[in-house]
Coordinates of C-alpha atoms in Angstrom, one line a residue:
Chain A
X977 CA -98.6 -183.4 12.5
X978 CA -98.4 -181.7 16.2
X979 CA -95.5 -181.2 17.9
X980 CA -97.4 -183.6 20.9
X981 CA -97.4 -186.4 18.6
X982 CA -93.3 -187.3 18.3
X983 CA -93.2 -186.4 22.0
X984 CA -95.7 -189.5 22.9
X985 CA -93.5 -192.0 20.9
X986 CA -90.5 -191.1 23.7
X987 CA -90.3 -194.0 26.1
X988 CA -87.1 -196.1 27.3
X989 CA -86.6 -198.5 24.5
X990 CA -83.3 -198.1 23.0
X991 CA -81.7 -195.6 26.0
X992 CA -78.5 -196.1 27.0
X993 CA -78.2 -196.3 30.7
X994 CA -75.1 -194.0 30.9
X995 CA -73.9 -195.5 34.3
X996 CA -73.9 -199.1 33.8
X997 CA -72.9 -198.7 30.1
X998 CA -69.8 -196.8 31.3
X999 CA -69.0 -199.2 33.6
X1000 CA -69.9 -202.2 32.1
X1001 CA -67.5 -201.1 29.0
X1002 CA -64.5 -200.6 31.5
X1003 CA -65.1 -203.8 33.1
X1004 CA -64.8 -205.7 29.9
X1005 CA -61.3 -203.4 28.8
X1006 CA -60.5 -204.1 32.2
X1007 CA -60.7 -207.9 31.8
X1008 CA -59.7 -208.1 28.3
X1009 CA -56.3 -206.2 29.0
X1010 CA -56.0 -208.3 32.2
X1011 CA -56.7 -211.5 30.4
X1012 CA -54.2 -210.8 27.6
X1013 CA -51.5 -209.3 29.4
X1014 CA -51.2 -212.1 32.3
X1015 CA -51.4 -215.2 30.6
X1016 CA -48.2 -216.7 29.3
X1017 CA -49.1 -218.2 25.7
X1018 CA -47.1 -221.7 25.0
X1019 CA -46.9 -221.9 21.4
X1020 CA -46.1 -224.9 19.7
X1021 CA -42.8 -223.3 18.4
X1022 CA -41.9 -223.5 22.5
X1023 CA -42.2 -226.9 23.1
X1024 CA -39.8 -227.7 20.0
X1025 CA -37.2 -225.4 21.7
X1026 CA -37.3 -228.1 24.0
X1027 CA -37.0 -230.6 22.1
X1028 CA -34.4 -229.2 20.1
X1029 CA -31.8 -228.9 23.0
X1030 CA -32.5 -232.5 24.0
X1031 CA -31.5 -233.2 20.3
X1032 CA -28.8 -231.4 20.0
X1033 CA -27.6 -232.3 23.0
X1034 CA -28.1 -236.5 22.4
X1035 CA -26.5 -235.4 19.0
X1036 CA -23.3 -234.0 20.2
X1037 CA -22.9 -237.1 23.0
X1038 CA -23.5 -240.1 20.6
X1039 CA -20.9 -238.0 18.2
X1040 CA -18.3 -237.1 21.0
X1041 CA -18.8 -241.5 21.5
X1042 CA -18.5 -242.0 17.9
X1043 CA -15.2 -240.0 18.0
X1044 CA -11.5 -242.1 18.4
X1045 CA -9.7 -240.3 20.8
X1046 CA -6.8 -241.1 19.6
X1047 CA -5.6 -241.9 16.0
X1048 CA -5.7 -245.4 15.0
X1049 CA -7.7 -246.7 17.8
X1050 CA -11.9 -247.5 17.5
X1051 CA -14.3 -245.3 19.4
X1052 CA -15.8 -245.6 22.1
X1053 CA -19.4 -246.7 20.5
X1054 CA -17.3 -248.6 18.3
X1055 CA -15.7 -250.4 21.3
X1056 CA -18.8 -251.0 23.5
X1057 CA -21.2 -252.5 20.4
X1058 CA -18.0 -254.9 19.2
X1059 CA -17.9 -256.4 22.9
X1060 CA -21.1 -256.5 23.2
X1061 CA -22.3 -260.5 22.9
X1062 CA -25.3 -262.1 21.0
X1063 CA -27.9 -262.2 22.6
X1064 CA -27.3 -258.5 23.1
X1065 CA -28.7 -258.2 27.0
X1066 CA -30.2 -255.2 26.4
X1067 CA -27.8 -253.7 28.6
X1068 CA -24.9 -252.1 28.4
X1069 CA -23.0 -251.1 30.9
X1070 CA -19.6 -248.9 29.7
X1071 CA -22.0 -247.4 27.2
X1072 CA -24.8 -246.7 29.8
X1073 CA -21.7 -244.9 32.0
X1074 CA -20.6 -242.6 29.1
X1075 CA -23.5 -242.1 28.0
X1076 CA -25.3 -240.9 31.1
X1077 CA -22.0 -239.1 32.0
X1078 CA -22.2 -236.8 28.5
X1079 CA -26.2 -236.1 28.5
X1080 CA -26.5 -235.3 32.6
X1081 CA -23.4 -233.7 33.5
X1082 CA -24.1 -229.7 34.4
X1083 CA -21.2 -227.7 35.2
X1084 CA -23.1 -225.6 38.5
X1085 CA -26.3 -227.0 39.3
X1086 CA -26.0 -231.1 40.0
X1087 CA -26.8 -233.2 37.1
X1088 CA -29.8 -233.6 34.4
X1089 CA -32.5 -236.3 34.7
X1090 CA -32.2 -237.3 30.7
X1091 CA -32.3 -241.1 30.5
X1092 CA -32.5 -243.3 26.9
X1093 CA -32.5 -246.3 25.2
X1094 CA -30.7 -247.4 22.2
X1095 CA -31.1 -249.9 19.1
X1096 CA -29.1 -250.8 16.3
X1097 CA -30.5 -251.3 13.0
X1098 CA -28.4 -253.3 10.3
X1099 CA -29.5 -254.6 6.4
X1100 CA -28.8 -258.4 6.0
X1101 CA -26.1 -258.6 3.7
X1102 CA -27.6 -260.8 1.0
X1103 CA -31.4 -259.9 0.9
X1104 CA -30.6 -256.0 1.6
X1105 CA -33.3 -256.2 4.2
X1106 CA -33.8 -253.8 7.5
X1107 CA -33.4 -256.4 10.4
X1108 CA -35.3 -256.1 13.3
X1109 CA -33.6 -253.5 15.5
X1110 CA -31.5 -255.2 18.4
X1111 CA -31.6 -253.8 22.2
X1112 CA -28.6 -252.4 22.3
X1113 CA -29.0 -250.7 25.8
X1114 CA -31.0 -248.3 28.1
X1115 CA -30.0 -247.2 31.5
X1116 CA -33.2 -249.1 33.3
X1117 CA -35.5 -246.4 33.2
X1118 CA -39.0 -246.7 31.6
X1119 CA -40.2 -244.9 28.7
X1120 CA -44.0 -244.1 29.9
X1121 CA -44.6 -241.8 26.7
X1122 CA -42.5 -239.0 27.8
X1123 CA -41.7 -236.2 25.0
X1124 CA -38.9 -237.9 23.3
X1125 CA -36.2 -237.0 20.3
X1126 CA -34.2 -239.5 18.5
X1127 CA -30.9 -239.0 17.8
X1128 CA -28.6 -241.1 15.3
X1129 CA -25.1 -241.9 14.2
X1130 CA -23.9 -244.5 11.3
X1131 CA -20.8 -247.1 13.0
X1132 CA -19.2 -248.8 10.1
X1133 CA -18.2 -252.1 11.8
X1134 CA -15.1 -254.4 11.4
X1135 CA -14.7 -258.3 11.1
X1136 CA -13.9 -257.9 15.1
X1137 CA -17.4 -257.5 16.2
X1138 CA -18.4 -260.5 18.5
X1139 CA -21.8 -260.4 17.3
X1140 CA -21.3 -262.6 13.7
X1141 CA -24.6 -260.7 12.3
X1142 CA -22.9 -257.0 12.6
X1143 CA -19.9 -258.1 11.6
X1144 CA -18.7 -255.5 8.2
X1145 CA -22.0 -254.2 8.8
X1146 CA -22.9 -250.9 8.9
X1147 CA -25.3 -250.3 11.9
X1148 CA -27.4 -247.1 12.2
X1149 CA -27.0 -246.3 16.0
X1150 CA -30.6 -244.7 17.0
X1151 CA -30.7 -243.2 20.6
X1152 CA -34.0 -242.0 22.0
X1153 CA -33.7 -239.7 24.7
X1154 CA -36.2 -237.6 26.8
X1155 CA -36.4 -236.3 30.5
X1156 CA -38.4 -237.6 33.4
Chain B
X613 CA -93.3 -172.8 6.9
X614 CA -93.9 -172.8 10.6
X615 CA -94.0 -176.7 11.1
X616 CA -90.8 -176.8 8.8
X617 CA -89.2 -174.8 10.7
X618 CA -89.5 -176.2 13.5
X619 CA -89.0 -179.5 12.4
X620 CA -85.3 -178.4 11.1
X621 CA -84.8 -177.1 14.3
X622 CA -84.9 -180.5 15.9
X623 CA -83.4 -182.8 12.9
X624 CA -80.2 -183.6 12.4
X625 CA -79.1 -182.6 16.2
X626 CA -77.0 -184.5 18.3
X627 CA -78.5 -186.0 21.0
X628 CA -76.9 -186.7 24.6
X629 CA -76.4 -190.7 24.4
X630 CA -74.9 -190.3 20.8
X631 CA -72.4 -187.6 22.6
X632 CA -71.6 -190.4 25.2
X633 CA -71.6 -193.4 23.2
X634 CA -69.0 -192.2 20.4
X635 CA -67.2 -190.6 23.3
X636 CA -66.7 -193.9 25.3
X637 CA -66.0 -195.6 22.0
X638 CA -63.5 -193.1 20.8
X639 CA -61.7 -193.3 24.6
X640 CA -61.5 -196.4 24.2
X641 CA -60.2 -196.9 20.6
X642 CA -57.4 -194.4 22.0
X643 CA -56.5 -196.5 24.8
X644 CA -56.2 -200.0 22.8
X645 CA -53.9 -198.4 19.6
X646 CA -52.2 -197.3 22.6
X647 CA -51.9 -200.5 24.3
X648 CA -51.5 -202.8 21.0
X649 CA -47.4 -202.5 20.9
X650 CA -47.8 -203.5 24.6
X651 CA -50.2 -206.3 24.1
X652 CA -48.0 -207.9 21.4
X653 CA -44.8 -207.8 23.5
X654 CA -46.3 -209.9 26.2
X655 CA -47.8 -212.3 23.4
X656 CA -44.0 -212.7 22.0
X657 CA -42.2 -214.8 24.6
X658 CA -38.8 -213.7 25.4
X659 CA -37.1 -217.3 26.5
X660 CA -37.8 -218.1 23.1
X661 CA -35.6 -215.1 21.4
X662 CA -33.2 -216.0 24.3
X663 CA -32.7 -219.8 23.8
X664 CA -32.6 -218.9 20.3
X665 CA -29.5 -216.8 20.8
X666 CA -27.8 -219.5 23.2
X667 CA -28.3 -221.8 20.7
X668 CA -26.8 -220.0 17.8
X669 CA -23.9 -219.0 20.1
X670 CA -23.6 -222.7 20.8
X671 CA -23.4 -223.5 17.1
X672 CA -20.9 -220.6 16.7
X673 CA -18.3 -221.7 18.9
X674 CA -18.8 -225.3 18.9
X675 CA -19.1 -225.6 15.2
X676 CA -16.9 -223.1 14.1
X677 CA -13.4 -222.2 13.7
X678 CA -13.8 -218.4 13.6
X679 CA -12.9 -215.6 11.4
X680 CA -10.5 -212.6 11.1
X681 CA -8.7 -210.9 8.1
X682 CA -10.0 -211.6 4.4
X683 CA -12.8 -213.7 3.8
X684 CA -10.9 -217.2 3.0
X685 CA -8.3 -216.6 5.6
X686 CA -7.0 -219.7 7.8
X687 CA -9.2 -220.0 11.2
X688 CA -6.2 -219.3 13.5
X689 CA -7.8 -215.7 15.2
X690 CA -6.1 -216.4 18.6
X691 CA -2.9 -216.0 17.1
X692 CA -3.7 -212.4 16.1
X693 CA -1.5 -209.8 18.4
X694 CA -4.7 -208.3 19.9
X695 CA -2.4 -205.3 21.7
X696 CA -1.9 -204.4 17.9
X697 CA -4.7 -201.9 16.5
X698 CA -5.0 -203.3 13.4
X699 CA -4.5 -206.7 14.1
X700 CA -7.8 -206.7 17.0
X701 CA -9.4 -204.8 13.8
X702 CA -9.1 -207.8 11.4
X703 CA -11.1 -210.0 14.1
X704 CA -14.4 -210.8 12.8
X705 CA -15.8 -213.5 14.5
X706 CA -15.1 -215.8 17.7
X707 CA -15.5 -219.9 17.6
X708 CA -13.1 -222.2 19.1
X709 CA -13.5 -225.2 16.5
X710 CA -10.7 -226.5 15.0
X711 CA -11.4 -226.4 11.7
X712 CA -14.6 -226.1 9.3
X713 CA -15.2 -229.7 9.0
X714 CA -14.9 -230.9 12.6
X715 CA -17.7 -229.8 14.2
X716 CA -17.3 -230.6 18.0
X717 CA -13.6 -230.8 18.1
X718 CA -12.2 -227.3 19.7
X719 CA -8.7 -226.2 20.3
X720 CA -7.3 -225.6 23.8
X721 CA -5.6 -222.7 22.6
X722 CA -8.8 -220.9 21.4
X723 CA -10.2 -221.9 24.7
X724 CA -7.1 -220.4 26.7
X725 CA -7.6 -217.2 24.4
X726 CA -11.5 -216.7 24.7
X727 CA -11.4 -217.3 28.3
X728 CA -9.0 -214.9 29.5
X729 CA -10.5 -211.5 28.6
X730 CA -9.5 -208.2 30.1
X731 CA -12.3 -206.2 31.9
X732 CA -11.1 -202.5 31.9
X733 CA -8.5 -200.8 29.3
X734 CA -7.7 -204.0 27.0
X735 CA -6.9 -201.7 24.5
X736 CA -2.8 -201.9 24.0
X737 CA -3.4 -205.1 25.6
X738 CA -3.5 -208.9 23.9
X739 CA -6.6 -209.9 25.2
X740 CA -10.2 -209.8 24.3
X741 CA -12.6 -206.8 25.5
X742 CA -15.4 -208.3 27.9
X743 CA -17.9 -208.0 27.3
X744 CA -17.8 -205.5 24.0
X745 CA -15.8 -208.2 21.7
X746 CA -18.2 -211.7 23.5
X747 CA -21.2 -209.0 22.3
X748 CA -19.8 -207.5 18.8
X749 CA -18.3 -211.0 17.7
X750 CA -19.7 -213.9 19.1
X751 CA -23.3 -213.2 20.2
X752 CA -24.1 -210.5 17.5
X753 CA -27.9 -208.8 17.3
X754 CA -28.6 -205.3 18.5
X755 CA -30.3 -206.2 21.5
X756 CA -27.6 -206.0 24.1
X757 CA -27.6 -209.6 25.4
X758 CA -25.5 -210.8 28.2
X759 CA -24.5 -214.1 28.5
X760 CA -22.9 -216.5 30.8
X761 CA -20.5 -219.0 29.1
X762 CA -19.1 -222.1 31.1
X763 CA -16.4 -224.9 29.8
X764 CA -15.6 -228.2 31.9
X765 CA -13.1 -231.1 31.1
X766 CA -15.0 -234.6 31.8
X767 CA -11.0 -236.0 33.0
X768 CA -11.2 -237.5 36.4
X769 CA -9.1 -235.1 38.5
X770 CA -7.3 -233.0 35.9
X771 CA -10.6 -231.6 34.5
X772 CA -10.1 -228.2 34.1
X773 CA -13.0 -225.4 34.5
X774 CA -13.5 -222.3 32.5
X775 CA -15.8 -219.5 32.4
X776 CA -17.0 -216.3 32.0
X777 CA -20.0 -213.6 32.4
X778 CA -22.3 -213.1 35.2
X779 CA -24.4 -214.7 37.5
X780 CA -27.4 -215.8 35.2
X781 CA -31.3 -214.8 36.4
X782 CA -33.8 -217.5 36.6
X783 CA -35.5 -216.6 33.5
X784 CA -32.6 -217.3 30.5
X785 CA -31.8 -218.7 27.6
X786 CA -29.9 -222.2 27.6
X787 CA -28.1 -224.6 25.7
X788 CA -25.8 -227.3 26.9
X789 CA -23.2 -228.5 24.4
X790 CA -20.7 -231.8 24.6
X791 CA -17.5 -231.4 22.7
X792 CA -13.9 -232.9 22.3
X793 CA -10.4 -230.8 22.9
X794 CA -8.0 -231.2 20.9
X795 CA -4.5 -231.1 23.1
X796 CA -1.3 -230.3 22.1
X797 CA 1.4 -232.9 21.3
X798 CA 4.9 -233.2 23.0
X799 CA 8.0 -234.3 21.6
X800 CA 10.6 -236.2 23.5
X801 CA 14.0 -236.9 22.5
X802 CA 16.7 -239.0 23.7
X803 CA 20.0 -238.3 23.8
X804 CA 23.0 -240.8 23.4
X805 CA 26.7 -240.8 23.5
X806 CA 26.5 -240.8 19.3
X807 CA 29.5 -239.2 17.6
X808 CA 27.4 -235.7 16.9
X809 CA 27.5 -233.1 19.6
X810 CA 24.3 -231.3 17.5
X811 CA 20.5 -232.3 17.4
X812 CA 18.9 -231.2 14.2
X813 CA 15.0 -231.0 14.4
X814 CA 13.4 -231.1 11.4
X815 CA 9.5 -229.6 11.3
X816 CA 8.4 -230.4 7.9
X817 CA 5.0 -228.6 7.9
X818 CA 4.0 -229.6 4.6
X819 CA 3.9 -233.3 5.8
X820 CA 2.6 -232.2 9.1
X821 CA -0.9 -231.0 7.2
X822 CA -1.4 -233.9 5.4
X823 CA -5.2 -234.6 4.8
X824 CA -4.2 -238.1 5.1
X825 CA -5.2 -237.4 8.8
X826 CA -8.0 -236.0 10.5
X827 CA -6.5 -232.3 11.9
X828 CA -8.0 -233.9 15.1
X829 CA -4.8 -236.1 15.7
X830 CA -2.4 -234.0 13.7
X831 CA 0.4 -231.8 15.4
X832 CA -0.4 -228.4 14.4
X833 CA 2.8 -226.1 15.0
X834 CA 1.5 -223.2 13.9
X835 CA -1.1 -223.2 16.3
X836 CA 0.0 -225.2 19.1
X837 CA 3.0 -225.3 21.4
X838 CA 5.8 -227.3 20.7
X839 CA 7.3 -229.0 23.6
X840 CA 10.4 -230.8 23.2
X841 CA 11.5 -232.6 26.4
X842 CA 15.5 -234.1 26.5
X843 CA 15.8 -236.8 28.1
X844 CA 18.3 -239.3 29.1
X845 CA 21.2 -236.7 29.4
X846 CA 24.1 -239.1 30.3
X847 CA 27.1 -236.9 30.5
X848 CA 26.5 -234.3 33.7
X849 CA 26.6 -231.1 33.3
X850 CA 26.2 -231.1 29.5
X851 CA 25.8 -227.4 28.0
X852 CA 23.6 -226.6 25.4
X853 CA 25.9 -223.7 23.7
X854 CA 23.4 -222.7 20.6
X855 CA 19.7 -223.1 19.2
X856 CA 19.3 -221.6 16.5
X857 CA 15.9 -221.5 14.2
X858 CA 15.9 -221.8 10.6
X859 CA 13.2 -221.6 7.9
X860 CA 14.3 -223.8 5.2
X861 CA 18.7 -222.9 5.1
X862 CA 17.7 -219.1 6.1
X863 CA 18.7 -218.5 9.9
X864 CA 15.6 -216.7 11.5
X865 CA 16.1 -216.4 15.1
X866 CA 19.1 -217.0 17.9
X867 CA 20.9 -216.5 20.6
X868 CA 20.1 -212.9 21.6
X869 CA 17.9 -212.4 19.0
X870 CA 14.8 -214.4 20.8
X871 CA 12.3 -212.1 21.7
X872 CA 11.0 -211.9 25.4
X873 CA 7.9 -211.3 24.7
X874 CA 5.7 -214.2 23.3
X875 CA 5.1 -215.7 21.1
X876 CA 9.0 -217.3 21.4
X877 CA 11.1 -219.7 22.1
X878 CA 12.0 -220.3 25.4
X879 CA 14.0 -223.3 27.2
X880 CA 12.7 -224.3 31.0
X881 CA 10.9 -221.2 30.6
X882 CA 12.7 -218.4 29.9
X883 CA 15.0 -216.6 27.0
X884 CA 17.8 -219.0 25.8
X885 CA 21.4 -217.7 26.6
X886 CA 24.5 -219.5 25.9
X887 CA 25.5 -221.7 27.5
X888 CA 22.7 -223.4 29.5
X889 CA 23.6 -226.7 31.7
X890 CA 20.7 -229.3 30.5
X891 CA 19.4 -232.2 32.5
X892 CA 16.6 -235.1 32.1
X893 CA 13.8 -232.1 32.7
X894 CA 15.2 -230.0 30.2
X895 CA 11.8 -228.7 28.2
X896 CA 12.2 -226.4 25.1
X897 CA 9.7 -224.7 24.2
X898 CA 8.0 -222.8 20.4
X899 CA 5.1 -221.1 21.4
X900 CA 1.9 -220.9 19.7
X901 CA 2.1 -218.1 17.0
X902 CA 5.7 -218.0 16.9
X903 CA 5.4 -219.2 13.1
X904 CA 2.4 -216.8 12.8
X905 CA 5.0 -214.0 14.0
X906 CA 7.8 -214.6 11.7
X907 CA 5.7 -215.0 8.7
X908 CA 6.9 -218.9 8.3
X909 CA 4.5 -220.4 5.1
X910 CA 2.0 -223.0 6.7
X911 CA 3.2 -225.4 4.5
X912 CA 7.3 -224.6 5.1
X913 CA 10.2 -226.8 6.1
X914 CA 11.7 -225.2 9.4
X915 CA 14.5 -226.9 11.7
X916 CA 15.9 -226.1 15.1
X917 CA 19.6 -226.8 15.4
X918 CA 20.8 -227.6 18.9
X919 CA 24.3 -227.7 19.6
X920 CA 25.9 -229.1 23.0
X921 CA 29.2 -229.3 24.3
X922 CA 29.4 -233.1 24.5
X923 CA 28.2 -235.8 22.5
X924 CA 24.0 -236.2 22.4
X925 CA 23.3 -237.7 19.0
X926 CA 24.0 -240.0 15.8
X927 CA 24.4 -237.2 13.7
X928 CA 21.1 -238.2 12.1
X929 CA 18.6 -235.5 11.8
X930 CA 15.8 -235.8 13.9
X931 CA 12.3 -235.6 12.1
X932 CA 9.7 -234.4 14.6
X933 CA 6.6 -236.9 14.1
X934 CA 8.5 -240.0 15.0
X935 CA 9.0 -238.4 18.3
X936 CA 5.8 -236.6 19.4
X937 CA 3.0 -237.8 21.0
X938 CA -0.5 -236.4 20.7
X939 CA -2.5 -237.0 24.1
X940 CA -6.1 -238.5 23.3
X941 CA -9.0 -235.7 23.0
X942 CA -10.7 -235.0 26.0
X943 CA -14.6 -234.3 26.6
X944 CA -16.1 -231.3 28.2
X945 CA -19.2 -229.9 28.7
X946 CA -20.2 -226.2 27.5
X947 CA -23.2 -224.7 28.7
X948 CA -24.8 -221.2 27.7
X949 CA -27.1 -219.0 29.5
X950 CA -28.4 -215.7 27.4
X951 CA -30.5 -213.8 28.7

């Protein structure tokens, strides 16, 4: 049990290289901090912000169209699905103007780029059943699976409609809307 | 002994690299606690908090009518004398919505009132504080936004363009909002060469509130202008010689009596003073919060009594609805930037 003995085992196995450990350490708090503090992190909860001003937005439109301006007289939406003839043409053209005019007009900065399309969804009267949703309108631009809301309002419909399926019907107006 | 000795000379020391490593490690523990708060601020994105805020200010003043006074109050906060210390103290809370239950719908007086604000020494003065009341009672949160709030008409050439704040950055919060305005109604009357040289108006508010109809096509003269044109004066030079304002058969307010100041009751725009030579552009108007001001119930029977020195009517009193017309809603466009 000499003292010569313990210092034999000393060799470099397990020695810390003081430079390069220093510096390697800083490098990787260096990149770590840079890493973290740069990057801008999209969380799922962002995109729905999104989302949620296009729906409010489509909301507040369809409701302002679904409002009489007047008392006594239909509105708008009212107007535009009662004159608008079987077979609906998928196009609508004083609903398209409105329309476009309430979800694209900014007040500074030129207008929005928000386009949509619309269908109506009625029950028959007799078997209760969903019918196919008609075409009401879209303003012409494709939907090529662009991040989309859908908005809705309830029209109750009068014996005037010129389509004999909606008329007394109550038609659940659905809009979807996104930005291209 | 000796080898013991020195074997506790040597145990239980601190070597060099343990010095170094704990030191590094203890550096840099120090430095990330310290940086932690940091690191978590640039994880939590700001637009976020900020189109959060636009968006509850949207809902505020789109969707709601406002508040001031006792909880349970009526909505009517832009009638409040704001030059009046304790009237601007019972303001809680700015929206311009008509009502509770019409979301969407706003009032043009709320808009005239929230968009005229005074920037330096509004106190003694009947406007709103910008930015301090926009911050205390419409944006809320102790993080001292500001905001940029914009209002146009969608009405061919008459639209009309409000706004207020400043300049937004390019980083902000946003929310655009479509709404209706409700307008005022006007009343038109016409005269004829009846057997009754008086015109008795009769403003049955009771009748006025009706829930039959939606408070987005009633005449609402407690918070709204009344505007009473005369028309087809026949006789020229006719004189109106008295108006007089009554709540119920109590005389309220006449000749020399009128205030000057608004809210009052002017005719072709200034302080009624007898007599006055009336023609076909003869416009008489109550101004908003002249009810509010004489403490007239919002369901009371009031009546202005006109009296001329010729001829101008049946003798039959006139009841107000059958002659007003309420122009249609108009749309406009509100956008928010918070930032």
């Amino acid at each position: 049990m000499g003292g010569y003995g313990d210092q034999d085992m000393v060799n470099d196995s397990a020695q810390l290289y003081t430079i390069e450990g220093i510096s390697a350490a800083i490098l990787m708090l260096v990149t770590a901090y840079l890493v973290i503090s740069s990057s801008t992190i999209i969380t799922p909860q962002e995109t729905h912000i999104t989302d949620m001003q296009l729906e409010q937005l489509g909301h507040d439109a369809l409701l302002v169209l679904n409002t009489p301006k007047e008392y006594g007289t239909p509105s708008i939406l009212y107007q535009c699905i009662r004159d608008d003839p079987p077979p609906h043409s998928g196009f609508n053209a004083a609903f398209n103007a409105y329309f476009t005019q309430l979800l694209n007009t900014r007040i500074f900065s030129g207008n929005d780029s928000l386009h949509f399309k619309v269908q109506l969804y009625h029950r028959d009267h007799s078997s209760g059943e969903i019918q196919p949703p008609i075409d009401f309108t879209s303003d012409g631009v494709g939907y090529f699976r662009e991040n989309a809301v859908k908005v809705t309002q309830w029209v109750k419909m009068g014996s005037d409609a010129s389509d004999p399926d909606l008329k007394d019907k109550i038609i659940l107006v659905e809009a979807l809307i996104w930005r291209s | 002994m000796d080898d013991n000795r020195k074997r506790s000379l040597e145990d239980g020391q601190l070597s060099i690299d343990f010095i170094i490593g704990f030191t590094i490690f203890m550096i840099s523990f120090i430095f990330i606690a310290m940086m932690v708060s940091g690191l978590l601020i640039n994880l939590q994105s700001r637009t976020i908090d900020y189109d959060a805020v636009a968006y509850r200010t949207g809902v505020v003043l789109v969707e709601d009518p406002g508040e001031f006074g006792a909880k349970g109050e009526p909505f009517y906060w832009q009638l409040l004398n704001l030059a009046n210390y304790n009237e601007r103290n019972q303001l809680e809370r700015l929206g311009l919505a008509i009502d509770r239950n019409s979301p969407g719908i706003i009032q043009r007086y709320k808009i005239e009132k929230f968009f005229t604000p005074v920037t330096i020494g509004c106190l003694g003065m009947n406007n709103l504080c910008y930015p301090s009341d926009y911050k205390q009672k419409l944006i809320f949160g102790d993080y001292p936004y500001n905001f940029n709030i914009s209002l146009k008409e969608l009405n061919g050439t008459n639209s009309r363009l409000w706004y207020i704040g400043e300049e937004a950055p390019q980083k902000h919060g946003y929310i655009r909002r479509v709404v209706t305005i409700k307008n005022p109604g006007y009343t038109e009357i016409n005269l004829t060469n009846g057997t009754s040289d008086s015109i008795n108006l009769f403003i049955n508010l009771y009748e006025l509130n009706s829930p039959a109809l939606h408070p987005a096509y009633r005449m609402n003269p407690y918070e709204e202008n009344i505007t009473i044109f005369l028309k087809n004066v026949t006789i020229p030079g006719t004189q109106m010689t008295n108006l007089q304002f009554y709540q119920r058969d109590t005389l309220v307010d006449y000749p020399g009596h009128f205030s000057a100041e608004s809210p009052t009751i002017t005719v072709n725009g200034g302080v009624f003073t007898a007599p006055m030579t009336i023609d076909n552009n003869t416009k008489i108007v109550m101004e908003a919060g002249y009810l509010h001001r004489w403490s007239i119930g919002e369901n009371d029977l009031i009546e202005l009594r006109m009296t001329f020195d010729q001829p101008v009517s049946d003798g039959f009193p006139f009841i107000i609805q059958n002659y007003t017309q309420i122009p249609p809603l108009t749309w406009a466009v509100m956008e928010i930037k918070i930032w």
